[in-house]
mmCIF file of C-alpha atoms and ligand atoms in Angstrom:
data_model
loop_
_atom_site.group_PDB
_atom_site.id
_atom_site.type_symbol
_atom_site.label_atom_id
_atom_site.label_comp_id
_atom_site.label_asym_id
_atom_site.label_seq_id
_atom_site.Cartn_x
_atom_site.Cartn_y
_atom_site.Cartn_z
ATOM 1 C CA MET F 359 44.906 195.276 -110.035
ATOM 2 C CA ARG F 360 45.668 194.399 -113.225
ATOM 3 C CA THR F 361 45.656 190.888 -114.126
ATOM 4 C CA GLN F 362 49.174 190.119 -116.718
ATOM 5 C CA PRO F 363 48.728 188.776 -120.240
ATOM 6 C CA PRO F 364 49.699 185.280 -120.436
ATOM 7 C CA ALA F 365 53.515 185.582 -121.564
ATOM 8 C CA ARG F 366 53.228 184.783 -125.808
ATOM 9 C CA GLN F 367 55.000 181.332 -126.220
ATOM 10 C CA PRO F 368 56.759 180.950 -129.855
ATOM 11 C CA ASN F 369 54.805 179.118 -131.995
ATOM 12 C CA PRO F 370 57.035 175.820 -132.156
ATOM 13 C CA TYR F 371 55.830 174.583 -135.810
ATOM 14 C CA ARG F 372 57.033 175.494 -139.104
ATOM 15 C CA PRO F 373 54.570 175.233 -141.681
ATOM 16 C CA GLY F 374 56.225 176.194 -144.894
ATOM 17 C CA PHE F 375 58.875 174.903 -147.771
ATOM 18 C CA ASN F 376 62.081 174.345 -146.033
ATOM 19 C CA GLN F 377 61.582 174.881 -142.544
ATOM 20 C CA ALA F 378 63.136 172.182 -140.314
ATOM 21 C CA PRO F 379 60.506 170.998 -137.853
ATOM 22 C CA LEU F 380 61.304 171.067 -134.090
ATOM 23 C CA VAL F 381 60.331 167.251 -134.500
ATOM 24 C CA PHE F 382 61.758 165.391 -137.580
ATOM 25 C CA ALA F 383 59.871 162.113 -136.901
ATOM 26 C CA GLY F 384 60.158 158.792 -138.991
ATOM 27 C CA ARG F 385 61.856 158.361 -142.099
ATOM 28 C CA THR F 386 64.209 155.993 -140.093
ATOM 29 C CA GLU F 387 64.364 153.903 -143.537
ATOM 30 C CA VAL F 388 66.248 156.791 -145.265
ATOM 31 C CA LEU F 389 67.992 157.848 -141.997
ATOM 32 C CA ASP F 390 69.205 154.438 -141.453
ATOM 33 C CA ALA F 391 70.686 153.636 -145.020
ATOM 34 C CA ALA F 392 72.128 157.917 -145.011
ATOM 35 C CA ASN F 393 73.782 156.567 -142.426
ATOM 36 C CA GLU F 394 75.107 153.797 -143.570
ATOM 37 C CA ALA F 395 76.395 155.074 -146.672
ATOM 38 C CA LEU F 396 78.174 157.604 -144.752
ATOM 39 C CA GLU F 397 79.641 154.629 -142.242
ATOM 40 C CA VAL F 398 80.811 152.795 -145.586
ATOM 41 C CA ALA F 399 82.357 156.179 -147.109
ATOM 42 C CA ALA F 400 84.049 157.357 -143.717
ATOM 43 C CA PHE F 401 85.274 153.954 -142.468
ATOM 44 C CA ASP F 402 85.311 151.351 -144.937
ATOM 45 C CA GLY F 403 87.414 153.475 -147.932
ATOM 46 C CA ARG F 404 84.424 152.827 -150.631
ATOM 47 C CA THR F 405 82.064 155.220 -152.218
ATOM 48 C CA PRO F 406 78.388 154.179 -151.879
ATOM 49 C CA ARG F 407 75.891 154.341 -153.970
ATOM 50 C CA PRO F 408 73.843 157.943 -153.898
ATOM 51 C CA LEU F 409 70.467 158.123 -151.992
ATOM 52 C CA ILE F 410 67.577 159.653 -154.121
ATOM 53 C CA LEU F 411 64.675 160.281 -152.074
ATOM 54 C CA VAL F 412 61.908 161.361 -154.711
ATOM 55 C CA GLY F 413 58.148 162.264 -153.521
ATOM 56 C CA PRO F 414 55.479 164.647 -153.902
ATOM 57 C CA ARG F 415 55.768 168.561 -152.927
ATOM 58 C CA GLY F 416 55.783 168.616 -149.172
ATOM 59 C CA VAL F 417 56.618 165.328 -148.011
ATOM 60 C CA GLY F 418 60.190 166.301 -146.590
ATOM 61 C CA LYS F 419 62.440 165.790 -148.832
ATOM 62 C CA THR F 420 64.662 168.999 -148.262
ATOM 63 C CA VAL F 421 64.264 168.930 -144.520
ATOM 64 C CA THR F 422 65.296 165.051 -144.888
ATOM 65 C CA LEU F 423 68.441 166.025 -146.631
ATOM 66 C CA GLY F 424 69.306 168.445 -143.570
ATOM 67 C CA GLU F 425 69.022 165.487 -141.112
ATOM 68 C CA ILE F 426 71.117 163.832 -143.472
ATOM 69 C CA SER F 427 73.310 166.524 -143.514
ATOM 70 C CA HIS F 428 73.318 166.607 -139.228
ATOM 71 C CA ALA F 429 74.782 162.885 -138.771
ATOM 72 C CA ALA F 430 77.289 164.004 -140.884
ATOM 73 C CA ALA F 431 78.484 166.561 -139.044
ATOM 74 C CA GLU F 432 77.788 165.250 -135.548
ATOM 75 C CA GLN F 433 79.081 161.923 -136.442
ATOM 76 C CA HIS F 434 81.628 162.826 -138.862
ATOM 77 C CA SER F 435 82.537 166.402 -138.453
ATOM 78 C CA TRP F 436 81.554 166.085 -142.468
ATOM 79 C CA PRO F 437 80.412 169.610 -144.076
ATOM 80 C CA THR F 438 78.151 169.524 -146.618
ATOM 81 C CA VAL F 439 77.689 171.097 -149.881
ATOM 82 C CA HIS F 440 73.864 171.785 -150.666
ATOM 83 C CA VAL F 441 73.016 173.112 -154.038
ATOM 84 C CA GLU F 442 69.466 173.141 -155.514
ATOM 85 C CA ALA F 443 68.861 173.022 -158.990
ATOM 86 C CA LYS F 444 67.539 175.921 -160.467
ATOM 87 C CA ARG F 445 66.395 176.047 -164.278
ATOM 88 C CA ALA F 446 69.806 176.728 -165.236
ATOM 89 C CA ASP F 447 73.822 175.830 -164.383
ATOM 90 C CA LEU F 448 73.690 173.801 -161.607
ATOM 91 C CA ILE F 449 77.486 172.494 -162.749
ATOM 92 C CA GLY F 450 78.133 176.177 -162.466
ATOM 93 C CA GLU F 451 76.752 176.345 -158.621
ATOM 94 C CA LEU F 452 77.895 172.791 -157.231
ATOM 95 C CA THR F 453 81.512 173.687 -158.694
ATOM 96 C CA ALA F 454 81.247 177.342 -157.104
ATOM 97 C CA ARG F 455 80.556 175.494 -153.844
ATOM 98 C CA LEU F 456 82.884 172.953 -153.869
ATOM 99 C CA ARG F 457 85.521 175.617 -154.247
ATOM 100 C CA ALA F 458 84.226 177.174 -151.621
ATOM 101 C CA ALA F 459 84.775 173.742 -149.416
ATOM 102 C CA ARG F 460 87.915 173.417 -150.788
ATOM 103 C CA GLU F 461 88.540 176.928 -148.830
ATOM 104 C CA LEU F 462 87.384 175.392 -145.780
ATOM 105 C CA PHE F 463 88.981 172.404 -145.605
ATOM 106 C CA GLU F 464 92.493 174.565 -146.171
ATOM 107 C CA GLY F 465 90.813 177.232 -144.052
ATOM 108 C CA ASN F 466 91.673 179.541 -145.479
ATOM 109 C CA THR F 467 87.804 181.167 -146.241
ATOM 110 C CA PRO F 468 88.106 185.009 -145.913
ATOM 111 C CA ASP F 469 85.144 184.939 -143.179
ATOM 112 C CA THR F 470 86.650 181.890 -141.327
ATOM 113 C CA PRO F 471 89.470 182.507 -138.655
ATOM 114 C CA LYS F 472 92.983 180.353 -139.678
ATOM 115 C CA ARG F 473 92.827 178.364 -136.313
ATOM 116 C CA ALA F 474 89.093 176.999 -137.377
ATOM 117 C CA ARG F 475 89.642 173.118 -137.005
ATOM 118 C CA VAL F 476 86.807 170.993 -139.304
ATOM 119 C CA THR F 477 84.742 170.070 -136.099
ATOM 120 C CA GLY F 478 81.276 169.351 -135.539
ATOM 121 C CA ALA F 479 80.435 172.322 -134.109
ATOM 122 C CA LYS F 480 82.313 174.269 -136.793
ATOM 123 C CA VAL F 481 80.964 172.092 -139.666
ATOM 124 C CA GLN F 482 77.642 173.073 -138.358
ATOM 125 C CA ALA F 483 78.022 176.367 -139.200
ATOM 126 C CA SER F 484 79.593 175.949 -142.576
ATOM 127 C CA VAL F 485 76.779 173.932 -144.073
ATOM 128 C CA LEU F 486 77.802 175.524 -147.242
ATOM 129 C CA GLY F 487 75.219 176.882 -149.717
ATOM 130 C CA ILE F 488 72.303 176.857 -146.830
ATOM 131 C CA GLY F 489 72.469 180.146 -145.097
ATOM 132 C CA GLY F 490 74.841 181.249 -142.567
ATOM 133 C CA GLY F 491 77.716 178.829 -144.090
ATOM 134 C CA VAL F 492 80.187 180.644 -145.984
ATOM 135 C CA GLU F 493 79.905 183.287 -148.675
ATOM 136 C CA VAL F 494 80.147 181.932 -152.160
ATOM 137 C CA SER F 495 80.800 184.671 -154.437
ATOM 138 C CA ARG F 496 81.011 183.273 -158.168
ATOM 139 C CA THR F 497 81.851 186.467 -159.765
ATOM 140 C CA ALA F 498 85.535 186.305 -157.727
ATOM 141 C CA ASP F 499 86.466 183.230 -159.755
ATOM 142 C CA THR F 500 88.966 183.124 -161.566
ATOM 143 C CA SER F 501 90.175 179.988 -161.966
ATOM 144 C CA GLN F 502 88.763 177.881 -165.246
ATOM 145 C CA ASP F 503 88.805 174.345 -163.317
ATOM 146 C CA THR F 504 86.028 172.155 -163.923
ATOM 147 C CA LEU F 505 83.617 170.677 -161.854
ATOM 148 C CA ASN F 506 85.674 167.342 -162.186
ATOM 149 C CA ASP F 507 89.094 169.348 -161.544
ATOM 150 C CA VAL F 508 87.646 170.707 -158.515
ATOM 151 C CA LEU F 509 86.233 168.240 -156.774
ATOM 152 C CA ARG F 510 89.752 166.109 -157.215
ATOM 153 C CA SER F 511 91.138 168.924 -155.213
ATOM 154 C CA VAL F 512 88.419 169.305 -152.623
ATOM 155 C CA MET F 513 88.484 165.676 -151.286
ATOM 156 C CA THR F 514 92.395 165.879 -151.733
ATOM 157 C CA ALA F 515 91.663 168.357 -149.072
ATOM 158 C CA ALA F 516 89.283 167.176 -147.011
ATOM 159 C CA MET F 517 91.441 163.798 -146.721
ATOM 160 C CA ALA F 518 94.241 165.710 -145.828
ATOM 161 C CA ARG F 519 92.404 166.601 -142.586
ATOM 162 C CA ASN F 520 91.170 163.490 -142.556
ATOM 163 C CA ALA F 521 87.637 165.067 -143.046
ATOM 164 C CA GLY F 522 84.998 163.795 -145.928
ATOM 165 C CA LEU F 523 82.289 165.192 -147.613
ATOM 166 C CA LEU F 524 78.735 165.249 -148.077
ATOM 167 C CA VAL F 525 76.949 166.793 -151.291
ATOM 168 C CA THR F 526 73.072 167.612 -150.968
ATOM 169 C CA LEU F 527 71.493 168.329 -154.622
ATOM 170 C CA ASP F 528 67.773 169.293 -153.827
ATOM 171 C CA GLU F 529 65.090 170.047 -156.795
ATOM 172 C CA LEU F 530 67.086 167.901 -158.976
ATOM 173 C CA GLN F 531 64.040 167.157 -161.561
ATOM 174 C CA ASN F 532 65.063 170.618 -162.492
ATOM 175 C CA ALA F 533 68.514 169.609 -164.266
ATOM 176 C CA SER F 534 68.449 169.683 -167.436
ATOM 177 C CA ALA F 535 69.774 165.838 -169.639
ATOM 178 C CA ALA F 536 73.009 167.267 -170.577
ATOM 179 C CA GLU F 537 73.491 168.648 -166.821
ATOM 180 C CA LEU F 538 72.537 164.963 -165.643
ATOM 181 C CA HIS F 539 74.430 163.468 -167.970
ATOM 182 C CA GLU F 540 78.023 165.804 -167.159
ATOM 183 C CA LEU F 541 77.267 165.166 -163.566
ATOM 184 C CA GLY F 542 76.300 161.311 -163.754
ATOM 185 C CA GLY F 543 79.748 161.032 -165.627
ATOM 186 C CA VAL F 544 81.767 163.219 -163.278
ATOM 187 C CA LEU F 545 80.226 161.252 -160.293
ATOM 188 C CA GLN F 546 80.862 157.819 -161.886
ATOM 189 C CA GLU F 547 84.513 158.270 -161.890
ATOM 190 C CA THR F 548 85.110 159.077 -158.729
ATOM 191 C CA VAL F 549 83.608 155.497 -157.735
ATOM 192 C CA PRO F 550 87.384 153.911 -157.836
ATOM 193 C CA GLU F 551 88.960 156.591 -156.260
ATOM 194 C CA ASN F 552 87.246 155.506 -152.884
ATOM 195 C CA TRP F 553 86.747 158.773 -151.977
ATOM 196 C CA PRO F 554 85.221 159.357 -148.422
ATOM 197 C CA LEU F 555 82.104 161.793 -150.646
ATOM 198 C CA VAL F 556 78.415 160.273 -149.948
ATOM 199 C CA ILE F 557 75.857 162.147 -152.459
ATOM 200 C CA ALA F 558 72.315 162.250 -151.229
ATOM 201 C CA ILE F 559 69.459 163.694 -153.999
ATOM 202 C CA ALA F 560 66.237 164.920 -153.847
ATOM 203 C CA ALA F 561 63.623 165.212 -156.654
ATOM 204 C CA LEU F 562 59.839 165.129 -157.385
ATOM 205 C CA PRO F 563 58.724 162.104 -159.286
ATOM 206 C CA SER F 564 59.169 163.585 -162.282
ATOM 207 C CA LEU F 565 62.724 162.519 -162.292
ATOM 208 C CA ARG F 566 61.595 158.750 -162.563
ATOM 209 C CA GLU F 567 59.943 159.943 -165.624
ATOM 210 C CA LYS F 568 63.647 160.549 -166.805
ATOM 211 C CA ARG F 569 64.417 156.918 -166.313
ATOM 212 C CA GLY F 570 66.000 155.500 -169.469
ATOM 213 C CA SER F 571 68.042 157.832 -172.433
ATOM 214 C CA GLN F 572 67.698 160.795 -170.065
ATOM 215 C CA LEU F 573 69.251 159.777 -166.938
ATOM 216 C CA PRO F 574 72.567 158.736 -166.432
ATOM 217 C CA THR F 575 73.246 154.752 -165.318
ATOM 218 C CA TYR F 576 75.399 156.351 -161.738
ATOM 219 C CA LEU F 577 72.049 158.029 -161.063
ATOM 220 C CA GLU F 578 70.046 154.926 -162.591
ATOM 221 C CA ARG F 579 71.777 152.335 -160.274
ATOM 222 C CA ALA F 580 71.254 155.045 -157.182
ATOM 223 C CA GLU F 581 69.575 153.793 -154.431
ATOM 224 C CA TRP F 582 65.830 155.048 -154.419
ATOM 225 C CA HIS F 583 64.036 155.663 -151.644
ATOM 226 C CA PRO F 584 60.310 157.101 -152.365
ATOM 227 C CA LEU F 585 59.036 159.398 -149.672
ATOM 228 C CA ASP F 586 55.548 159.976 -149.397
ATOM 229 C CA SER F 587 52.744 160.814 -146.319
ATOM 230 C CA LEU F 588 54.172 159.892 -142.900
ATOM 231 C CA PRO F 589 52.248 156.374 -142.138
ATOM 232 C CA GLY F 590 50.158 157.164 -138.505
ATOM 233 C CA PRO F 591 52.133 156.724 -135.306
ATOM 234 C CA ASP F 592 54.822 159.286 -137.032
ATOM 235 C CA ALA F 593 52.490 161.379 -138.251
ATOM 236 C CA ARG F 594 51.128 161.703 -134.673
ATOM 237 C CA GLU F 595 54.520 162.249 -133.470
ATOM 238 C CA ALA F 596 55.275 165.684 -135.778
ATOM 239 C CA LEU F 597 51.998 166.900 -134.715
ATOM 240 C CA THR F 598 52.206 165.958 -130.983
ATOM 241 C CA GLY F 599 55.963 166.775 -130.439
ATOM 242 C CA PRO F 600 56.222 170.237 -130.981
ATOM 243 C CA ALA F 601 53.503 170.823 -128.789
ATOM 244 C CA GLU F 602 54.713 168.303 -125.841
ATOM 245 C CA GLN F 603 58.214 169.953 -126.112
ATOM 246 C CA SER F 604 56.809 173.589 -125.503
ATOM 247 C CA GLY F 605 54.927 172.531 -122.485
ATOM 248 C CA ARG F 606 51.279 172.432 -124.193
ATOM 249 C CA PRO F 607 50.898 169.259 -124.434
ATOM 250 C CA MET F 608 48.061 168.259 -127.447
ATOM 251 C CA ASP F 609 44.616 166.238 -125.880
ATOM 252 C CA GLN F 610 44.733 163.048 -127.749
ATOM 253 C CA GLU F 611 40.957 164.265 -129.246
ATOM 254 C CA ALA F 612 42.133 167.123 -131.138
ATOM 255 C CA ALA F 613 45.398 165.045 -132.646
ATOM 256 C CA ASP F 614 42.827 162.925 -133.782
ATOM 257 C CA LEU F 615 40.921 165.448 -135.404
ATOM 258 C CA LEU F 616 43.686 167.165 -136.815
ATOM 259 C CA ILE F 617 45.598 163.847 -138.352
ATOM 260 C CA ALA F 618 42.081 163.605 -140.031
ATOM 261 C CA GLN F 619 42.221 166.627 -141.604
ATOM 262 C CA THR F 620 46.026 166.200 -142.908
ATOM 263 C CA GLY F 621 46.142 162.769 -143.921
ATOM 264 C CA GLY F 622 49.691 162.372 -142.511
ATOM 265 C CA TYR F 623 51.014 164.586 -145.510
ATOM 266 C CA PRO F 624 53.727 166.473 -143.393
ATOM 267 C CA TYR F 625 53.358 170.344 -144.801
ATOM 268 C CA ALA F 626 49.812 170.199 -143.552
ATOM 269 C CA ILE F 627 50.884 168.583 -140.245
ATOM 270 C CA GLN F 628 53.023 171.618 -139.633
ATOM 271 C CA VAL F 629 49.922 173.767 -140.746
ATOM 272 C CA ALA F 630 47.538 171.756 -138.494
ATOM 273 C CA GLY F 631 49.686 172.229 -135.515
ATOM 274 C CA HIS F 632 50.344 176.121 -136.294
ATOM 275 C CA PHE F 633 46.860 176.942 -136.263
ATOM 276 C CA ALA F 634 45.524 174.703 -133.309
ATOM 277 C CA TRP F 635 48.391 176.473 -131.333
ATOM 278 C CA ARG F 636 46.983 179.361 -132.306
ATOM 279 C CA ALA F 637 43.615 178.914 -131.286
ATOM 280 C CA SER F 638 44.604 178.146 -127.764
ATOM 281 C CA HIS F 639 46.513 180.605 -127.186
ATOM 282 C CA GLY F 640 46.509 181.402 -123.083
ATOM 283 C CA ASN F 641 45.560 177.730 -122.413
ATOM 284 C CA GLY F 642 47.525 175.179 -120.732
ATOM 285 C CA ARG F 643 46.443 172.189 -123.039
ATOM 286 C CA ILE F 644 45.540 171.735 -127.193
ATOM 287 C CA ALA F 645 42.132 170.420 -126.415
ATOM 288 C CA ALA F 646 39.385 169.360 -129.612
ATOM 289 C CA GLU F 647 37.758 173.112 -129.286
ATOM 290 C CA HIS F 648 41.035 174.240 -130.028
ATOM 291 C CA ALA F 649 41.835 171.729 -133.051
ATOM 292 C CA ALA F 650 38.026 172.591 -134.011
ATOM 293 C CA ALA F 651 38.381 176.611 -134.263
ATOM 294 C CA ALA F 652 41.610 175.471 -136.389
ATOM 295 C CA GLY F 653 40.069 173.699 -138.625
ATOM 296 C CA PRO F 654 38.553 176.307 -141.585
ATOM 297 C CA ARG F 655 42.386 178.059 -141.435
ATOM 298 C CA ILE F 656 44.028 175.294 -141.748
ATOM 299 C CA ALA F 657 41.685 174.134 -145.084
ATOM 300 C CA ALA F 658 42.022 177.952 -146.371
ATOM 301 C CA ASP F 659 46.281 177.405 -145.529
ATOM 302 C CA LEU F 660 46.286 174.265 -147.865
ATOM 303 C CA GLU F 661 43.938 175.748 -150.312
ATOM 304 C CA GLN F 662 46.299 177.888 -151.772
ATOM 305 C CA LEU F 663 48.852 175.242 -152.551
ATOM 306 C CA PHE F 664 46.121 173.702 -154.908
ATOM 307 C CA LEU F 665 44.614 177.193 -156.249
ATOM 308 C CA SER F 666 48.092 178.312 -157.349
ATOM 309 C CA ARG F 667 48.645 174.410 -159.041
ATOM 310 C CA TRP F 668 44.887 175.377 -160.638
ATOM 311 C CA GLU F 669 45.504 179.007 -161.464
ATOM 312 C CA ASP F 670 48.648 178.050 -163.839
ATOM 313 C CA ALA F 671 46.397 175.375 -165.508
ATOM 314 C CA SER F 672 45.006 175.799 -168.979
ATOM 315 C CA ASN F 673 41.758 175.025 -169.245
ATOM 316 C CA ARG F 674 41.977 172.390 -171.425
ATOM 317 C CA GLU F 675 44.439 171.042 -168.476
ATOM 318 C CA ARG F 676 41.682 171.780 -165.998
ATOM 319 C CA ASP F 677 39.091 169.577 -167.459
ATOM 320 C CA TYR F 678 42.282 166.894 -167.482
ATOM 321 C CA LEU F 679 42.866 167.663 -163.659
ATOM 322 C CA ALA F 680 38.951 167.492 -162.790
ATOM 323 C CA ALA F 681 38.871 164.047 -164.855
ATOM 324 C CA LEU F 682 42.051 162.454 -162.920
ATOM 325 C CA ALA F 683 39.995 163.869 -159.586
ATOM 326 C CA VAL F 684 37.024 161.851 -160.394
ATOM 327 C CA ALA F 685 39.089 159.246 -162.017
ATOM 328 C CA GLU F 686 40.947 158.768 -158.865
ATOM 329 C CA SER F 687 37.941 158.835 -156.349
ATOM 330 C CA THR F 688 36.848 155.461 -157.871
ATOM 331 C CA ILE F 689 39.773 153.569 -159.347
ATOM 332 C CA ALA F 690 43.053 153.645 -156.685
ATOM 333 C CA GLU F 691 45.774 154.703 -159.652
ATOM 334 C CA PRO F 692 44.004 155.729 -162.682
ATOM 335 C CA ASN F 693 45.849 155.485 -165.764
ATOM 336 C CA GLY F 694 45.944 158.379 -168.782
ATOM 337 C CA GLY F 695 43.153 155.925 -170.493
ATOM 338 C CA GLN F 696 41.162 155.649 -167.691
ATOM 339 C CA VAL F 697 41.647 159.244 -167.026
ATOM 340 C CA ALA F 698 40.078 159.606 -171.074
ATOM 341 C CA ASP F 699 37.489 157.652 -170.645
ATOM 342 C CA VAL F 700 36.178 160.169 -167.619
ATOM 343 C CA MET F 701 36.416 162.845 -170.415
ATOM 344 C CA HIS F 702 35.256 160.412 -172.718
ATOM 345 C CA GLU F 703 38.262 161.539 -175.178
ATOM 346 C CA LYS F 704 40.871 159.366 -177.063
ATOM 347 C CA THR F 705 43.430 158.460 -175.178
ATOM 348 C CA ARG F 706 46.234 159.557 -177.567
ATOM 349 C CA SER F 707 44.357 162.940 -177.915
ATOM 350 C CA VAL F 708 44.458 164.086 -174.425
ATOM 351 C CA SER F 709 48.196 162.650 -173.377
ATOM 352 C CA TYR F 710 50.073 165.862 -174.697
ATOM 353 C CA LEU F 711 47.764 167.452 -171.642
ATOM 354 C CA ARG F 712 49.162 164.753 -168.978
ATOM 355 C CA ASP F 713 52.619 165.062 -170.353
ATOM 356 C CA ARG F 714 51.762 168.915 -169.841
ATOM 357 C CA LEU F 715 50.637 169.248 -166.433
ATOM 358 C CA ILE F 716 53.452 166.214 -165.800
ATOM 359 C CA LYS F 717 56.581 168.371 -166.966
ATOM 360 C CA LYS F 718 54.634 171.605 -164.998
ATOM 361 C CA GLY F 719 54.572 169.593 -161.601
ATOM 362 C CA THR F 720 50.990 169.377 -160.895
ATOM 363 C CA ILE F 721 50.761 165.583 -161.719
ATOM 364 C CA TYR F 722 53.153 162.869 -161.374
ATOM 365 C CA ARG F 723 53.224 159.532 -162.950
ATOM 366 C CA SER F 724 54.182 156.723 -160.175
ATOM 367 C CA GLY F 725 56.315 153.447 -161.174
ATOM 368 C CA SER F 726 53.294 151.392 -162.069
ATOM 369 C CA GLY F 727 51.744 154.240 -164.283
ATOM 370 C CA GLY F 728 49.042 155.452 -162.310
ATOM 371 C CA LEU F 729 48.817 159.475 -162.396
ATOM 372 C CA HIS F 730 48.340 161.267 -159.098
ATOM 373 C CA PHE F 731 48.235 164.362 -157.867
ATOM 374 C CA ILE F 732 51.686 166.015 -156.515
ATOM 375 C CA THR F 733 50.312 167.472 -153.480
ATOM 376 C CA PRO F 734 48.173 165.126 -151.156
ATOM 377 C CA GLY F 735 44.327 166.361 -150.861
ATOM 378 C CA MET F 736 44.089 168.503 -154.169
ATOM 379 C CA GLY F 737 42.102 165.802 -155.635
ATOM 380 C CA ALA F 738 39.368 165.992 -153.386
ATOM 381 C CA TRP F 739 39.772 169.873 -153.805
ATOM 382 C CA VAL F 740 39.417 169.916 -157.780
ATOM 383 C CA ARG F 741 36.135 167.647 -157.105
ATOM 384 C CA LEU F 742 34.825 170.304 -154.849
ATOM 385 C CA HIS F 743 35.780 173.296 -156.661
ATOM 386 C CA THR F 744 34.334 171.826 -160.115
ATOM 387 C CA ALA F 745 31.726 170.133 -158.686
ATOM 388 C CA ASP F 746 28.755 171.882 -160.778
HETATM 389 N N1 ADP X 898 59.389 163.956 -140.908
HETATM 390 C C1 ADP X 898 59.090 165.223 -140.438
HETATM 391 N N2 ADP X 898 58.168 165.593 -139.181
HETATM 392 C C2 ADP X 898 57.985 166.605 -139.241
HETATM 393 N N3 ADP X 898 57.957 167.643 -140.214
HETATM 394 C C3 ADP X 898 58.191 167.652 -141.053
HETATM 395 C C4 ADP X 898 58.581 166.101 -141.863
HETATM 396 N N4 ADP X 898 58.713 166.476 -143.054
HETATM 397 C C5 ADP X 898 58.840 167.042 -143.100
HETATM 398 N N5 ADP X 898 58.247 168.139 -142.761
HETATM 399 C C6 ADP X 898 57.746 169.391 -142.633
HETATM 400 O O1 ADP X 898 56.981 169.503 -143.923
HETATM 401 C C7 ADP X 898 57.118 170.659 -144.465
HETATM 402 C C8 ADP X 898 57.502 170.631 -145.911
HETATM 403 O O2 ADP X 898 58.651 169.959 -145.940
HETATM 404 P P1 ADP X 898 59.854 170.046 -147.085
HETATM 405 O O3 ADP X 898 61.434 169.558 -146.340
HETATM 406 O O4 ADP X 898 59.792 171.505 -147.783
HETATM 407 O O5 ADP X 898 59.226 169.250 -147.766
HETATM 408 P P2 ADP X 898 60.085 168.619 -149.823
HETATM 409 O O6 ADP X 898 61.128 169.141 -149.971
HETATM 410 O O7 ADP X 898 59.596 167.295 -150.152
HETATM 411 O O8 ADP X 898 58.822 169.780 -150.524
HETATM 412 C C9 ADP X 898 57.514 171.742 -143.615
HETATM 413 O O9 ADP X 898 56.984 172.225 -142.592
HETATM 414 C C10 ADP X 898 58.505 170.632 -142.876
HETATM 415 O O10 ADP X 898 59.002 170.671 -141.341
HETATM 416 MG MG1 MG X 899 61.950 170.420 -151.136
#
């Protein structure tokens, strides 16, 4: 008699950007703030300040927006209008999606049955702009309504249904100064209306660079929430939770090894879990040997992230990256002057490299002026890569 191979269990990890994790760990401060904003808007009849999540790539800004969207649907039966800012036409996209939300509230979306009520369950399938929701057809727009007009009419329709609206704007660092001002101006005008409207934004730290003349006051005065790697206990929960829930728990020793390799960086946690799960195929637990076996796979996957940034840099920009990598190994938060020192150059003569790399989203400047790689772990990789 032949033994059957063990049934294939689906991998419970979600390596990759914009992939909601099976277990969403931590971020309680942001989620509490978002719940508070939703309650203020839903029950107190005041429009709260927008929330802005800023942080490096892969720390979980997009999935946190998704969690806020869940909270809006589950606790208030509010739908979400989600827009990712591309290189152009943020205002046009947002206007089109708001128009679709108005149709949803008015109950005459072509692909929504008339009787559909805006209830929690229904709303979940109606996260506008995130796949599976109501289709938005830009070409079908014939009206010339401005963002202002559409926002007013969608909120009127929402309130007629005793509902409200969450608007999530992702990758806002891609918006131009003109778009940010137009957006800020329109949203600013809504504040005295006391609409049940909550705005949650996510962006790379370069959005902070625009503070001052480029960023409208409305956004300056927002509630800024910096996101970074997950602290120890949250990182552990994110790593071990999915395995546990899927009936193949992870040994502590395995978790220790993997946590050390990821540094608590959420993107890396999902990658690490994914390969450790694979390496433990056919076993009842994920043990240290599986974590060790997965190590090179995990490293190779993360290396792709660094490599794509590196290949995107010119030779001079690479010199700057190499100098930053050296500087950050001895100084916690090297500034432009300290990086220039490593290059034996004057700060002024290499600042254009710094500016270009910030613009490309390879490095960023923190609030205190220190320079960092946007992808955690890249400094160590650059040092290794440029050692000779
Ligand atoms: N709080 C968290 N708990 C578990 N996994 C997370 C968490 N935040 C992010 N992740 C995972 O990290 C990866 C990157 O998330 P994403 O939202 O795309 O990052 P960002 O938008 O900041 O670039 C995804 O695989 C996601 O599942
Ligand atoms: Mg994102």
